[in-house]
mmCIF file of C-alpha atoms and ligand atoms in Angstrom:
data_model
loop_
_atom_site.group_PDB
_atom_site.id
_atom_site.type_symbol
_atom_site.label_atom_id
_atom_site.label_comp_id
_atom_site.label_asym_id
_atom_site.label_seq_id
_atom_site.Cartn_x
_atom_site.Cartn_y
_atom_site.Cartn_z
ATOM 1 C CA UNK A 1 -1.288 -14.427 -20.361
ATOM 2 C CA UNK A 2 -0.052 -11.536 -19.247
ATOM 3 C CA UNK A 3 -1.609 -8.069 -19.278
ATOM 4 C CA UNK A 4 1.790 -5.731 -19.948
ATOM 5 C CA UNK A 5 4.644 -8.048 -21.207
ATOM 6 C CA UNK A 6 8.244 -8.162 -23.369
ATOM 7 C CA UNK A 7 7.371 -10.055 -26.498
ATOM 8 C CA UNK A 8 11.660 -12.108 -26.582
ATOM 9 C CA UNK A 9 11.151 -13.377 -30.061
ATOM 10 C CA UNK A 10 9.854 -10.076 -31.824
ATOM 11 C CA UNK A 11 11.674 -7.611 -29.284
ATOM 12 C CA UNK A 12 8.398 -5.869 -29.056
ATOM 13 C CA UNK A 13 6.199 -4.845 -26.100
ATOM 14 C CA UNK A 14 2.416 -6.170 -25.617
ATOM 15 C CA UNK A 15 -0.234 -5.400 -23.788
ATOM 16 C CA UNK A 16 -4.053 -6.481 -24.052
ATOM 17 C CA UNK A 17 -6.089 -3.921 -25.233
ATOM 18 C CA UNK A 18 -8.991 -3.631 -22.083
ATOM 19 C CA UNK A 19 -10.874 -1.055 -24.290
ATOM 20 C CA UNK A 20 -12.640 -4.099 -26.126
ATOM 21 C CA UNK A 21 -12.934 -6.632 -23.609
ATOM 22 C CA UNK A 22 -15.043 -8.668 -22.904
ATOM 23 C CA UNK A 23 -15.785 -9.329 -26.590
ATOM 24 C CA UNK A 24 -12.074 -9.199 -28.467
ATOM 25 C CA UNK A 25 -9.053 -10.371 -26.717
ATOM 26 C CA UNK A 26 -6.252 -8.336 -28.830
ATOM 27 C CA UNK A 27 -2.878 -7.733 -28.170
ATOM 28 C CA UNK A 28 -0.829 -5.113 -29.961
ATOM 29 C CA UNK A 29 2.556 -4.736 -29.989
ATOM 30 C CA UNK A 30 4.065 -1.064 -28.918
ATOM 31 C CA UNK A 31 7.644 -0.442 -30.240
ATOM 32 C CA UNK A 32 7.773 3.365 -28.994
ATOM 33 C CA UNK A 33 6.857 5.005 -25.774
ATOM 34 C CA UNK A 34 5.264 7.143 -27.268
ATOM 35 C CA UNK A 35 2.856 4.832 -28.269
ATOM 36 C CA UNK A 36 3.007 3.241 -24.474
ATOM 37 C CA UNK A 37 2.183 6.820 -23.115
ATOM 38 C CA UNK A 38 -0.929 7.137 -25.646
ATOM 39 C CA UNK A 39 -1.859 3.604 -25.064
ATOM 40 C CA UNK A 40 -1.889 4.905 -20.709
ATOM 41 C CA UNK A 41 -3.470 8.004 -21.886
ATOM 42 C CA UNK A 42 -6.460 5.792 -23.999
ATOM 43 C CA UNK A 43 -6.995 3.100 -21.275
ATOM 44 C CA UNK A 44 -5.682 0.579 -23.620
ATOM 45 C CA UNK A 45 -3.743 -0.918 -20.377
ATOM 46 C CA UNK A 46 -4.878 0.917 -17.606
ATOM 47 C CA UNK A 47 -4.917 0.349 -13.407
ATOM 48 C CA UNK A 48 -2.287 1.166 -11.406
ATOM 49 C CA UNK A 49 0.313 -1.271 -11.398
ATOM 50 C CA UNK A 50 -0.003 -2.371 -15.015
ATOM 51 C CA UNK A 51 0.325 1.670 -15.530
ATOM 52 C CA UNK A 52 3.415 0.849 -13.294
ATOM 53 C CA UNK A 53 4.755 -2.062 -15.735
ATOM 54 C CA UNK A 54 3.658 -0.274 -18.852
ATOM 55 C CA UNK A 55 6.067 2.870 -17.669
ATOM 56 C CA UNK A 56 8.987 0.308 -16.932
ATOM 57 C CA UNK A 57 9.004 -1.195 -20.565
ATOM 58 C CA UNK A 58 8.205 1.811 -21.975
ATOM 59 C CA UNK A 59 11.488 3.302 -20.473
ATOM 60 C CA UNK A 60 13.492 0.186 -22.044
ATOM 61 C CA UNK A 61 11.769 1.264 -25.422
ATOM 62 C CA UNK A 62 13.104 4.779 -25.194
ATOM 63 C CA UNK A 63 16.096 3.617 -24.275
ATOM 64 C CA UNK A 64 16.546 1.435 -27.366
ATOM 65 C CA UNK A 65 15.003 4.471 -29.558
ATOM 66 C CA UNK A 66 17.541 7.003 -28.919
ATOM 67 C CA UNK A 67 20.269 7.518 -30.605
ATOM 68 C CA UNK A 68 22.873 8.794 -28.406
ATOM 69 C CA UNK A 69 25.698 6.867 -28.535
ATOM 70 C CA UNK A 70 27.162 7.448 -25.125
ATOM 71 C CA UNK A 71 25.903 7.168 -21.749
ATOM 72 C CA UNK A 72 25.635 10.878 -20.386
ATOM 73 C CA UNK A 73 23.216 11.908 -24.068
ATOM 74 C CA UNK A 74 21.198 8.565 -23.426
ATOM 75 C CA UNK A 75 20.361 9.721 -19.837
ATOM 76 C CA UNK A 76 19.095 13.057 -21.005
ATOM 77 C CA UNK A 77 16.910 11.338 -23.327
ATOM 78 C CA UNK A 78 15.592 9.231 -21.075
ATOM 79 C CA UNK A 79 14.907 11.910 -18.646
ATOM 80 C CA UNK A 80 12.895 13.588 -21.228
ATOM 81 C CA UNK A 81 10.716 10.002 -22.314
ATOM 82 C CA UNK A 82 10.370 9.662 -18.539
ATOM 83 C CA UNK A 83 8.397 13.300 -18.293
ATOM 84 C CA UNK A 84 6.410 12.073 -21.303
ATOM 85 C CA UNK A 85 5.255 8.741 -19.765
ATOM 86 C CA UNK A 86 4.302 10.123 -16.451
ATOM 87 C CA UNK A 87 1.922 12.869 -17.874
ATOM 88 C CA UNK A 88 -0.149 10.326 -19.395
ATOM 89 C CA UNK A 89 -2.316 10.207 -16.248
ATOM 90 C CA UNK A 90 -1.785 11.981 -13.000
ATOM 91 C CA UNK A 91 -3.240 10.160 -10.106
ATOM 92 C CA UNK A 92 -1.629 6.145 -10.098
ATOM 93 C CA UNK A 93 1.668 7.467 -8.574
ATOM 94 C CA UNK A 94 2.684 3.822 -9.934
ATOM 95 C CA UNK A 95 3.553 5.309 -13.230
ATOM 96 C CA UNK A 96 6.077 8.156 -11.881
ATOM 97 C CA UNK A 97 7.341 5.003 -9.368
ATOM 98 C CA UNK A 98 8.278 2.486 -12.436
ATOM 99 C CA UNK A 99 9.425 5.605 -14.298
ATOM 100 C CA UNK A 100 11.934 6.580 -11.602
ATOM 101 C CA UNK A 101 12.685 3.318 -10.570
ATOM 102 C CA UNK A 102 14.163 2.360 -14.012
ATOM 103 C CA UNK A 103 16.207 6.201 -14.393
ATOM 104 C CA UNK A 104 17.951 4.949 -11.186
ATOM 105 C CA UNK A 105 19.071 2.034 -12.417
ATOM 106 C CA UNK A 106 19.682 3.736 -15.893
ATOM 107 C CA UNK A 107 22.064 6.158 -13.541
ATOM 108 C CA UNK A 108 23.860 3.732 -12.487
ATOM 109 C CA UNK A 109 27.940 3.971 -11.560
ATOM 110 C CA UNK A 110 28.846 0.695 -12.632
ATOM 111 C CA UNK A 111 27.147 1.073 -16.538
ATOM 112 C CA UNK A 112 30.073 2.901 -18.468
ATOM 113 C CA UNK A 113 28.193 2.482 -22.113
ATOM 114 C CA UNK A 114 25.325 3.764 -23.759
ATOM 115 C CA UNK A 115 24.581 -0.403 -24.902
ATOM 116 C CA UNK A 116 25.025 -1.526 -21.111
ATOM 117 C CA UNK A 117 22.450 0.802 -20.058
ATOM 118 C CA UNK A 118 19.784 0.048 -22.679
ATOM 119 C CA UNK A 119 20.261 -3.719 -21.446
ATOM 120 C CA UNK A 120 20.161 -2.842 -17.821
ATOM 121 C CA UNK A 121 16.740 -0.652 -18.442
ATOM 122 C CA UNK A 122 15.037 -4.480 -20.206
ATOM 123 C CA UNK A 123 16.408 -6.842 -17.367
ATOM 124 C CA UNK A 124 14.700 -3.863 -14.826
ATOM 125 C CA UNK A 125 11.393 -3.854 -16.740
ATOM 126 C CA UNK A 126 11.286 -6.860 -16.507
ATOM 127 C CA UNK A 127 12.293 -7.933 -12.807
ATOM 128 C CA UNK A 128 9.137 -5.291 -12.138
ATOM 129 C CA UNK A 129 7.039 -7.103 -13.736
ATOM 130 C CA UNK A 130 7.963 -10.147 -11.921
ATOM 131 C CA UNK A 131 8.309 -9.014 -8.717
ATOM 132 C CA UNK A 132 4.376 -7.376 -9.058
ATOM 133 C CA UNK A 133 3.020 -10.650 -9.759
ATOM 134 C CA UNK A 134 4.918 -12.299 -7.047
ATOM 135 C CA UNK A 135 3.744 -9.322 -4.707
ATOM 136 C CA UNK A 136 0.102 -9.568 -5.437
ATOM 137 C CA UNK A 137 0.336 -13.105 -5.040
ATOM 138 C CA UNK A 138 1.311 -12.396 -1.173
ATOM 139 C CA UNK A 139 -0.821 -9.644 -0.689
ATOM 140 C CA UNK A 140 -3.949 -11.871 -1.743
ATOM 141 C CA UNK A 141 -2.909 -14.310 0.149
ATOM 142 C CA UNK A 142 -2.520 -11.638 3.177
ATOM 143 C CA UNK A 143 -5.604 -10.578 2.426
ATOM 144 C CA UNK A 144 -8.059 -13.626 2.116
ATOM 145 C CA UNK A 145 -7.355 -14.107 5.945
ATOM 146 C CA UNK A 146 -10.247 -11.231 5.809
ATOM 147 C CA UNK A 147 -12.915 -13.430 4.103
ATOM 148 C CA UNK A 148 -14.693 -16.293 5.873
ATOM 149 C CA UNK A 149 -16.467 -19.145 4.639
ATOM 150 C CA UNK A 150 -19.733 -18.043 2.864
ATOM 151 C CA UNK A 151 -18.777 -14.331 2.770
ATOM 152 C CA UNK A 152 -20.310 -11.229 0.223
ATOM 153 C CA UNK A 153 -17.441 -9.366 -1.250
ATOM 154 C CA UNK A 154 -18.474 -6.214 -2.417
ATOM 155 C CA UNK A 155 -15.687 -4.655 -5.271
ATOM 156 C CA UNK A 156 -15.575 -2.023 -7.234
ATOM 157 C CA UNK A 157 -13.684 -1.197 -10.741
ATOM 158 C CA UNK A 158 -11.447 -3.595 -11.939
ATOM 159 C CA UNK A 159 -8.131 -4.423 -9.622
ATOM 160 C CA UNK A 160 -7.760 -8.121 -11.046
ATOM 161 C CA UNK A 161 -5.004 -9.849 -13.264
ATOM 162 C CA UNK A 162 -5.913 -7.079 -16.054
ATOM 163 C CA UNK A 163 -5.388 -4.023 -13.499
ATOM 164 C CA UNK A 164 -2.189 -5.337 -12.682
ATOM 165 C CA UNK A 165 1.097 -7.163 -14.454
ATOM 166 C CA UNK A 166 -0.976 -10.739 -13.007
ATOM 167 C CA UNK A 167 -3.192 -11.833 -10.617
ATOM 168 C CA UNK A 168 -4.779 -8.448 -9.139
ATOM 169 C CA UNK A 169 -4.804 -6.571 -6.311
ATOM 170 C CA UNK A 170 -8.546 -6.684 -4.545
ATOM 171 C CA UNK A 171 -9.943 -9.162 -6.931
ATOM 172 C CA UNK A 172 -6.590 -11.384 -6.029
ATOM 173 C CA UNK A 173 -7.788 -11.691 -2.101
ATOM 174 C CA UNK A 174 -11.359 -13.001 -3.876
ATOM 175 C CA UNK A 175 -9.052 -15.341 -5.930
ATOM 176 C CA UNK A 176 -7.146 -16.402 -3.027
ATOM 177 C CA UNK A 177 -10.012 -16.854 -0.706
ATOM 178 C CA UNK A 178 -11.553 -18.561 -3.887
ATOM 179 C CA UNK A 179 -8.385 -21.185 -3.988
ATOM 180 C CA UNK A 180 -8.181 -21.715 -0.665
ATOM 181 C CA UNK A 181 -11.878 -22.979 -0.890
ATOM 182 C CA UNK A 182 -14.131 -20.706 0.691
ATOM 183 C CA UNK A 183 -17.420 -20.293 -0.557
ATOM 184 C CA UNK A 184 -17.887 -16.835 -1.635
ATOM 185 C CA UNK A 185 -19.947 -14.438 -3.291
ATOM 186 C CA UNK A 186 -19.069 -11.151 -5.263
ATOM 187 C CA UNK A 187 -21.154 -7.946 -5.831
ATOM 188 C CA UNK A 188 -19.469 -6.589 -8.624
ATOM 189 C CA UNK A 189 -20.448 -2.434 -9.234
ATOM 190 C CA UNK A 190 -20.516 -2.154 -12.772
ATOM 191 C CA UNK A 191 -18.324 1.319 -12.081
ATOM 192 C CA UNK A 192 -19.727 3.965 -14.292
ATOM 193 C CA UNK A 193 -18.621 5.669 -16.804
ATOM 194 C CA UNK A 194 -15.769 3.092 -17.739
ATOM 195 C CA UNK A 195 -17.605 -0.071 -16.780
ATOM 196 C CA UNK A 196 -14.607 -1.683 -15.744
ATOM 197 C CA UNK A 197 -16.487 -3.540 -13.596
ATOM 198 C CA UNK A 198 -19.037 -4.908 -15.686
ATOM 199 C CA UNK A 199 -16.471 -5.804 -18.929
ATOM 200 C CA UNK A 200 -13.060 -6.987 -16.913
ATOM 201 C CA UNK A 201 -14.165 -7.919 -13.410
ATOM 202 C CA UNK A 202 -17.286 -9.729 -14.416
ATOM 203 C CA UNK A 203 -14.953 -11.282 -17.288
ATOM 204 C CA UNK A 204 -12.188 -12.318 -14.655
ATOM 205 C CA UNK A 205 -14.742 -13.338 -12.417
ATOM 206 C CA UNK A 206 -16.563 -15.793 -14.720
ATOM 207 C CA UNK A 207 -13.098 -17.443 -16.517
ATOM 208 C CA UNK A 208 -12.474 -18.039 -12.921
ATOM 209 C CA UNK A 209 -16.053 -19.908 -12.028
ATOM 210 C CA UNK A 210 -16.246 -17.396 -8.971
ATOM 211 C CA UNK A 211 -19.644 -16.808 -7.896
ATOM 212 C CA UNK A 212 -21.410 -13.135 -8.624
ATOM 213 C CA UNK A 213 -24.046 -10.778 -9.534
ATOM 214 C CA UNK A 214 -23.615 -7.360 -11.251
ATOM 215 C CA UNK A 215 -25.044 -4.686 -9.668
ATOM 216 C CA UNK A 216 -25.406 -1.092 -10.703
ATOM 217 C CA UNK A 217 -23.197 1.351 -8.680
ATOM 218 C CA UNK A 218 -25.942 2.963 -6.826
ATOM 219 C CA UNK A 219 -27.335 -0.307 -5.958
ATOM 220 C CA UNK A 220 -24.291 -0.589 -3.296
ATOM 221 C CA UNK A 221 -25.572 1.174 -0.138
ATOM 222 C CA UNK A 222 -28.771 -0.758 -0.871
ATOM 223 C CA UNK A 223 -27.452 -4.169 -0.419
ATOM 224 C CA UNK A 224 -24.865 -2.932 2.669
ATOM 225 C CA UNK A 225 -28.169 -1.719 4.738
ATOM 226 C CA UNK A 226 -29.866 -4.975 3.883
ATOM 227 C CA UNK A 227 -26.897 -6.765 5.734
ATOM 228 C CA UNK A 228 -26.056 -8.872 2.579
ATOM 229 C CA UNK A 229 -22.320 -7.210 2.055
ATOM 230 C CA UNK A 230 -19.411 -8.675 5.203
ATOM 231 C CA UNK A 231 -16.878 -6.614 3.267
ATOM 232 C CA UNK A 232 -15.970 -4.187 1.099
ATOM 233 C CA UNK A 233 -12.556 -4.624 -1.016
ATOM 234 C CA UNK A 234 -11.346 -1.959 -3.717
ATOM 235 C CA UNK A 235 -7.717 -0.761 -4.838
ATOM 236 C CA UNK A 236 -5.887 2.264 -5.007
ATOM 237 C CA UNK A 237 -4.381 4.545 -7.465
ATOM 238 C CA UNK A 238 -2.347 6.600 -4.913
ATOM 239 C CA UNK A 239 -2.514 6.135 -0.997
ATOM 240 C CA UNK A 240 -1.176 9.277 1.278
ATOM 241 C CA UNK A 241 0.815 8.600 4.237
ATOM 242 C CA UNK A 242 -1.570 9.303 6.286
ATOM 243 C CA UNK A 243 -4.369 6.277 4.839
ATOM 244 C CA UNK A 244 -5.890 8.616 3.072
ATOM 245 C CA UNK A 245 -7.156 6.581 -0.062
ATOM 246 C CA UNK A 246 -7.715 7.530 -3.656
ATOM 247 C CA UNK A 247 -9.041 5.164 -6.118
ATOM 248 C CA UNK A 248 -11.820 4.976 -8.531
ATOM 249 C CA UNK A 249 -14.526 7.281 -8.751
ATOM 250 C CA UNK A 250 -17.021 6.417 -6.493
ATOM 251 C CA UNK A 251 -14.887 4.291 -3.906
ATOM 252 C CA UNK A 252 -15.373 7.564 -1.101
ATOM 253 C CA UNK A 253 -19.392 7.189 -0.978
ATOM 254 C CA UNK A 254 -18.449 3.551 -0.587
ATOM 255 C CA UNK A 255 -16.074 3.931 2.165
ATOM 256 C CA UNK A 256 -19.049 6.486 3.890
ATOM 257 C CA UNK A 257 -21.846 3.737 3.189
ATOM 258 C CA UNK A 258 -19.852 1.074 4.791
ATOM 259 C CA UNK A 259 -18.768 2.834 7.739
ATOM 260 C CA UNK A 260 -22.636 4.133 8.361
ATOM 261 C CA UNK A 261 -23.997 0.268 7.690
ATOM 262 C CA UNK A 262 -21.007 -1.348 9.752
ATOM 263 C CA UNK A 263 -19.295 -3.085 6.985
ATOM 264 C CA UNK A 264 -15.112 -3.321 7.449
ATOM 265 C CA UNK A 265 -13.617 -1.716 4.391
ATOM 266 C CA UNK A 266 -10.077 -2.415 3.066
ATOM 267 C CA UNK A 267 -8.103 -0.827 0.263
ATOM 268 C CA UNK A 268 -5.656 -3.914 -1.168
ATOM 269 C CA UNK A 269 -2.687 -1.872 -1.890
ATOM 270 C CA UNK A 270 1.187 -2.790 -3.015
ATOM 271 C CA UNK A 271 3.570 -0.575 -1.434
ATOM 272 C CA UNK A 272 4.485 0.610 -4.721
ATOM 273 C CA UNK A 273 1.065 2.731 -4.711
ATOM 274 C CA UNK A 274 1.652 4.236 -0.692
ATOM 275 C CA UNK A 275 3.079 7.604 -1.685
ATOM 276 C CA UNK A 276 4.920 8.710 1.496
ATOM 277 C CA UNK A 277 5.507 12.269 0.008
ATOM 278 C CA UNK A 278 2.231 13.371 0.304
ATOM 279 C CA UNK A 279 0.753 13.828 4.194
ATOM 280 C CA UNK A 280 -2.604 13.892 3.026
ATOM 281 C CA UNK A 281 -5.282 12.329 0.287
ATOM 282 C CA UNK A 282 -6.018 16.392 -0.365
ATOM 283 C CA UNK A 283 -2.902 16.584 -2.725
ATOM 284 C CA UNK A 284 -3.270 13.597 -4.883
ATOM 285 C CA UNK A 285 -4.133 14.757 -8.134
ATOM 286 C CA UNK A 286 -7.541 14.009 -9.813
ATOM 287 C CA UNK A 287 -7.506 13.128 -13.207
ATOM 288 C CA UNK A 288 -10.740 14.682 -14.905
ATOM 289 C CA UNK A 289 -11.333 12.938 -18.496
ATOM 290 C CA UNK A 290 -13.450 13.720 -21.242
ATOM 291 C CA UNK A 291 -17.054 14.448 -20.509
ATOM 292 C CA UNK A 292 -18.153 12.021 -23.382
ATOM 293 C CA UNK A 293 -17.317 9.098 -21.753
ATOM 294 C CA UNK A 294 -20.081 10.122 -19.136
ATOM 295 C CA UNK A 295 -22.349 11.587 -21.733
ATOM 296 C CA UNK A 296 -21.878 8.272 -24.593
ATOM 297 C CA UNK A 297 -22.118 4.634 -23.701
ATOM 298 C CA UNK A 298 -20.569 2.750 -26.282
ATOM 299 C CA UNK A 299 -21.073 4.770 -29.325
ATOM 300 C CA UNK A 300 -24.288 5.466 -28.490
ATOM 301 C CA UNK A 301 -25.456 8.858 -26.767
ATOM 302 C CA UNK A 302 -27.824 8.661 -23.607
ATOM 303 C CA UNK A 303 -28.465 12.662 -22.950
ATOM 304 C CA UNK A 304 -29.207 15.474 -24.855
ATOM 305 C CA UNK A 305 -27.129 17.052 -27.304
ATOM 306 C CA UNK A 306 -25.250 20.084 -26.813
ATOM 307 C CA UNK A 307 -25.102 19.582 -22.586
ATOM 308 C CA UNK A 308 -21.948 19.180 -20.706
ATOM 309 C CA UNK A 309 -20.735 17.121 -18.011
ATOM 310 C CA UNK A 310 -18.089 16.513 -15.202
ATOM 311 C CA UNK A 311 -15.834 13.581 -15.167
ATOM 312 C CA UNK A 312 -13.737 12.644 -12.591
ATOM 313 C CA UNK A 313 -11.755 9.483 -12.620
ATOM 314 C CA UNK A 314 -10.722 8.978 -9.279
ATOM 315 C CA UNK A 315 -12.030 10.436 -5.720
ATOM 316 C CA UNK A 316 -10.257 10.373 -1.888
ATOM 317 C CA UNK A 317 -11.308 8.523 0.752
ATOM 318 C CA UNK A 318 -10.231 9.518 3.739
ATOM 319 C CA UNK A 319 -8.782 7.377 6.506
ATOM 320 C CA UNK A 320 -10.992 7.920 8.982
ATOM 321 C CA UNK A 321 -13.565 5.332 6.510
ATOM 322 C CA UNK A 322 -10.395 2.838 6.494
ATOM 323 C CA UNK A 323 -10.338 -0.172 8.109
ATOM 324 C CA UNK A 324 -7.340 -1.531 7.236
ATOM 325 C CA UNK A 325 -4.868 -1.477 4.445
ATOM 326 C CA UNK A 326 -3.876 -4.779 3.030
ATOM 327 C CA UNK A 327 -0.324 -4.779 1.340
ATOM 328 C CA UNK A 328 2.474 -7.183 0.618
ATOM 329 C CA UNK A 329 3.665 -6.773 3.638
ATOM 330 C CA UNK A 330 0.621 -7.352 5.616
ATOM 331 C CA UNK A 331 -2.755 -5.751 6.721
ATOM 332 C CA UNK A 332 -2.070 -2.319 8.247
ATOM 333 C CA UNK A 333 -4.001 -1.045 10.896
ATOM 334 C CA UNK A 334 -4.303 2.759 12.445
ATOM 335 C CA UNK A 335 -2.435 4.889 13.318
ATOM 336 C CA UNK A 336 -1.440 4.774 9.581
ATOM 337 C CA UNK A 337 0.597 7.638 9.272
ATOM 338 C CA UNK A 338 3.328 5.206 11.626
ATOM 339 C CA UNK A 339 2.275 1.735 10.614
ATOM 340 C CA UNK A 340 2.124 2.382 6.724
ATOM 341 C CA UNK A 341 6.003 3.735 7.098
ATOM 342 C CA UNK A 342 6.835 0.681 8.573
ATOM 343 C CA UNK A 343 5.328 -1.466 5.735
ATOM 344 C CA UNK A 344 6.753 0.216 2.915
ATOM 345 C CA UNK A 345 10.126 -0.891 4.999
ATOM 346 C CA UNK A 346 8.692 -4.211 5.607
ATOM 347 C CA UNK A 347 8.389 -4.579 1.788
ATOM 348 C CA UNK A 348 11.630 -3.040 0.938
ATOM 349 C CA UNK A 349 13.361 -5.834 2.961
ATOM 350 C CA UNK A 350 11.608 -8.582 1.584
ATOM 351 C CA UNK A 351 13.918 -10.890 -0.175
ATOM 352 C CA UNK A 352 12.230 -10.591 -4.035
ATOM 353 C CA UNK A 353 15.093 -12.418 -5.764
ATOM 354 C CA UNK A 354 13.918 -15.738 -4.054
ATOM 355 C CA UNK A 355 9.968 -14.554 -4.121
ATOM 356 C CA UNK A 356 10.215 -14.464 -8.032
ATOM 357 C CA UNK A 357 13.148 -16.984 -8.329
ATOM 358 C CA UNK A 358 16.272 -15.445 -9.062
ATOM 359 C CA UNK A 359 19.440 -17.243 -8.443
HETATM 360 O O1 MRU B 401 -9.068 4.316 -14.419
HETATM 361 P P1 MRU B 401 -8.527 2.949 -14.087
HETATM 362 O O2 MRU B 401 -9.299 1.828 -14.680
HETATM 363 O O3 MRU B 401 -7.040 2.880 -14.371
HETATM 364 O O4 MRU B 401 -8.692 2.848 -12.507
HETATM 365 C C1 MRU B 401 -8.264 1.688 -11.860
HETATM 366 C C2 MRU B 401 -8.589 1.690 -10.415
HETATM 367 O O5 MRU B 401 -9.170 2.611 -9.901
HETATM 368 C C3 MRU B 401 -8.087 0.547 -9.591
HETATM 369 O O6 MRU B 401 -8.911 0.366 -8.477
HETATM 370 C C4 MRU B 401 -6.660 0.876 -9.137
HETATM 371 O O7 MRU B 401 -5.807 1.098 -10.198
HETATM 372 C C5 MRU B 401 -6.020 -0.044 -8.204
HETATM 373 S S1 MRU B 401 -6.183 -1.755 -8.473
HETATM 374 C C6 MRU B 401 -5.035 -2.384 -9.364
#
């Protein structure tokens, strides 16, 4: 199944809810984007490109909400449900990509109705979709010529088939490494406060049969100086032109530990997330959430009452910790600020009708 899909037979959008796996596999229906933008906001789908996906059909939902009936008053509205999806959460650049990427085609010459333009906006949503699983496909496959026979792959969050529309972005060079038959081993961080490692990557992990041990996230630079990690994989949520990373919270003391200990470290990144706009990691936004999801686990509260805390979902990690990126398009090496220009071209010419099977 997929983790952000159109639902043909009830004309409905679904996503799984991620709040309440591992234990309940639910999968509600969204018919405004309002609801898609709350359902961002909440985590209910959450890494970057599912964010991406989520934005796309949400777009096709506002388009089939409003009630303009011609073109020029259907644009406006759907310039105003794009500003609404993209402040749902600031740092995946994803979500501002699939939300522009589906007002171009909305402004396009050769729609002359209102009802030609709410079709165009579903067949769009939907080709991203497709084309992200057939990218991650190619990126893990790019990726796992990184991982040898017998290798410890240390990841953090989730960036598997649930972070993404299928098939993941980090996790899917593990998977492809996995089906190409090398014997490997994960270190999974558990990735406080969300614990997306220990509900969705340890779930993905284990439906899978891939070998791995949870570990808590300060347990990381323990195992790297004991020589038991080869490699370090994670995502990202927004990637500056410059390599400059941002991802996760707690991916930058990763990216210091494995430099220090000697350990190659590669962000597994789809073009889609490379935001050329931006010279440098220092002007990604940070997203800072609610200070109860450091200060409650669950429901249940681990520190005094009446305290307050800092929460920031996502840090930078500079380039100079970067190894390599890997993307559809291939790994990138330094200089990045030249070689990750030429694979966002690289990716822009590759032919994604036949990669997802278009005719
Ligand atoms: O807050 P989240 O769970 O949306 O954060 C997700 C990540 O940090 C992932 O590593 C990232 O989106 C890239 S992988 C698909």
């Amino acid at each position: 199944m997929r983790t952000v899909f159109w639902d043909y037979d009830r004309d409905v959008m679904k996503m799984i809810d991620q709040r309440l796996l591992p234990f309940e596999l639910v999968v509600p229906e969204y018919e405004t984007y309002q609801a898609v933008a709350e359902g961002i906001r909440d985590m209910v789908v959450r890494g970057a490109p599912a964010i991406g996906a989520a934005a796309g059909f949400g777009m096709a939902l506002a388009a089939r909400q409003s009630a303009a009936a011609d073109r020029l008053g259907l644009l406006r509205d759907l310039e105003a449900a794009g500003q609404y999806l993209e402040a749902a959460r600031p740092t995946a650049v994803n979500l501002a990509w699939g939300v522009r990427r589906l007002l171009r085609v909305a402004a396009g010459e050769e729609l002359e109705t209102a009802d030609e333009v709410r079709d165009a906006l579903l067949v769009e949503a939907q080709r991203l979709a497709d084309e992200d699983v057939a990218l991650n496909r190619r990126m893990g496959y790019n990726g796992a010529e990184l991982i040898s026979d017998g290798d410890t792959i240390l990841h953090h969050c989730n960036t598997g088939a649930l972070a993404t529309v299928d098939w993941g972005t980090a996790l899917g060079v593990v998977f492809a490494a996995h089906e190409q038959g090398k014997r490997i081993h994960v270190l999974v961080d558990e990735t406080r406060p969300r614990l997306q490692g220990a509900r969705l990557t340890a779930w993905e992990l284990q439906q899978r049969g891939i070998s791995f041990d949870l570990i808590a996230d300060n347990a990381a630079g323990h195992f790297m100086r004991a020589g038991e990690v080869n490699i370090v994989l994670v995502g990202s949520d927004r990637t500056a032109a410059n390599g400059d990373v941002a991802n996760k919270i707690g991916t930058y003391q990763l990216g210091v530990l494995a430099k220090e200990n000697g350990v190659p470290f590669y962000p597994v990144v789809p073009t889609s997330t490379i935001d050329l706009d931006l010279p440098t990691g220092d002007l990604i936004p940070i997203e800072e959430r609610d200070m109860d999801e450091v200060l409650i686990v669950g429901a249940q509260p681990i520190a005094p009452t009446g305290i307050t805390a800092r929460n920031p979902a996502f840090d930078v990690t500079p380039h100079r910790y970067v190894t390599g990126i890997v993307t559809e398009a291939g790994i990138v090496y330094p200089p990045f600020v030249k070689n990750l220009r030429a694979a966002v071209a690289a990716a822009k010419a590759i032919d994604w009708d036949d990669e997802i099977g278009v005719e």
